[in-house]
Short mmCIF file of C-alpha atoms in Angstrom, two decimals:
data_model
loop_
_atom_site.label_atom_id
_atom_site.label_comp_id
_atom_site.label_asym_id
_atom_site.label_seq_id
_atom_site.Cartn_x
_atom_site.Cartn_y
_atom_site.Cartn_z
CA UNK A 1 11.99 -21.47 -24.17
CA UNK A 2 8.47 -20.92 -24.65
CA UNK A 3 6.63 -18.22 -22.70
CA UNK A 4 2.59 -18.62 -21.91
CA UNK A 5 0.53 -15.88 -20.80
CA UNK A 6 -3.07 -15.82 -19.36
CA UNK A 7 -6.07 -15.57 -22.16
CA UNK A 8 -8.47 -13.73 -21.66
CA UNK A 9 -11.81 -15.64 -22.59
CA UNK A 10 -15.03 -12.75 -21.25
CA UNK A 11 -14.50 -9.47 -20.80
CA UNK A 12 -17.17 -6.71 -19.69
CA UNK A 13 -19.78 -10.08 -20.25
CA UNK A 14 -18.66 -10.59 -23.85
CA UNK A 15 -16.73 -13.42 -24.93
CA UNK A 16 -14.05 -13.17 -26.73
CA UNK A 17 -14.15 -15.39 -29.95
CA UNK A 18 -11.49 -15.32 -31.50
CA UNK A 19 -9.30 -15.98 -28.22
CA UNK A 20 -12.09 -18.44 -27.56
CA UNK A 21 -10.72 -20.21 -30.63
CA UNK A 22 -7.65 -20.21 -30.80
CA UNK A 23 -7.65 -21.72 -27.18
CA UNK A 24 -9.98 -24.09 -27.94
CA UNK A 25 -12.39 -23.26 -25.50
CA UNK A 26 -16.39 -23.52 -26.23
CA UNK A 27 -18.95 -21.25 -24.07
CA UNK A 28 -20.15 -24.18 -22.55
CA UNK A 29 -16.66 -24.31 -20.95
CA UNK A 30 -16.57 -21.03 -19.28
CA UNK A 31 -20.46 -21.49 -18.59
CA UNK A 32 -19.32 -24.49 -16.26
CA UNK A 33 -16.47 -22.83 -14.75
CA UNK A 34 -19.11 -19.71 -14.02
CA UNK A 35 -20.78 -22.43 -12.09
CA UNK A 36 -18.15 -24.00 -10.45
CA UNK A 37 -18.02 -20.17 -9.04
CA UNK A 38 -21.34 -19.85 -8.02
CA UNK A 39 -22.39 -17.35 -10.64
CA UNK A 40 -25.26 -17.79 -13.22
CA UNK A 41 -24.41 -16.25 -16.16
CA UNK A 42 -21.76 -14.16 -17.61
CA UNK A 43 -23.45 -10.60 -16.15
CA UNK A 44 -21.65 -11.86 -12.98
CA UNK A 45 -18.55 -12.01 -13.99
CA UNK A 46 -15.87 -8.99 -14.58
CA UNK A 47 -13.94 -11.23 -16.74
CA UNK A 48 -12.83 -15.36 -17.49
CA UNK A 49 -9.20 -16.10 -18.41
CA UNK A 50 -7.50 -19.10 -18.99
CA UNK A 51 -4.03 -19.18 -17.20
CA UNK A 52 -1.17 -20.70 -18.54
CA UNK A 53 -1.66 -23.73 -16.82
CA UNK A 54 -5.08 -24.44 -18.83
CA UNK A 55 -7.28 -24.08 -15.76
CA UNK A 56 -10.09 -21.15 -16.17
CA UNK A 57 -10.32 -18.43 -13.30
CA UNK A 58 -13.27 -16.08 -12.95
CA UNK A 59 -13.10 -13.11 -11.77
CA UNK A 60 -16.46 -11.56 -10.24
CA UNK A 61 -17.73 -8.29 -10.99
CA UNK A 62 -18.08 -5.71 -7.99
CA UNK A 63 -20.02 -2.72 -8.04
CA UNK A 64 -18.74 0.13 -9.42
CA UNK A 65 -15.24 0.67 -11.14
CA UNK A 66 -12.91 -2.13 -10.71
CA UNK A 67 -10.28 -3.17 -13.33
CA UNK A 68 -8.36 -6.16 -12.08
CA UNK A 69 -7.32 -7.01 -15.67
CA UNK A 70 -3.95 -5.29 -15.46
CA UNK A 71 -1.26 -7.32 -16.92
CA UNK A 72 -3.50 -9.06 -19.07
CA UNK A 73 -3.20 -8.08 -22.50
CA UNK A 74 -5.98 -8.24 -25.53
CA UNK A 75 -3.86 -8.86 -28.15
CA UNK A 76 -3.08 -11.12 -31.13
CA UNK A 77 -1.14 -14.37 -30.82
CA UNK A 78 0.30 -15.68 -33.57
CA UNK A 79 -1.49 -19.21 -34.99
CA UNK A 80 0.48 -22.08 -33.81
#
């Protein structure tokens, strides 16, 4: 049985290539799902992740010190 777990694609308003990549996902992609959110450019958001379904989610940044990313690593896969 194979197990998925969420990507993370923009952290902190950096993408992050090499998960970018090996997901297959370009910046125009999470550009357009920053739209579909109502946000303008990646300052906006706290972070993008793909979920294990393939569908993007956005996450918008608040003021001050918020870290919803818990449970989502930045780490490694394997190549398939």
């Amino acid at each position: 049985m194979i197990k998925a777990e969420p990507t993370l694609l923009v952290h902190g308003e950096r993408l992050v290539e090499g998960a970018m990549r090996r997901q297959r996902k370009t910046r125009d992609d999470v550009l357009a799902a920053l739209r579909s959110e109502g946000l303008d450019d990646l300052s906006q958001a706290a972070a993008v992740v793909l979920k294990t379904d393939r569908s993007i989610s956005v996450l918008k940044a608040l003021s001050g010190r918020w870290d919803g990313l818990t449970g989502i690593a930045r780490r490694r896969h394997a190549p398939i």
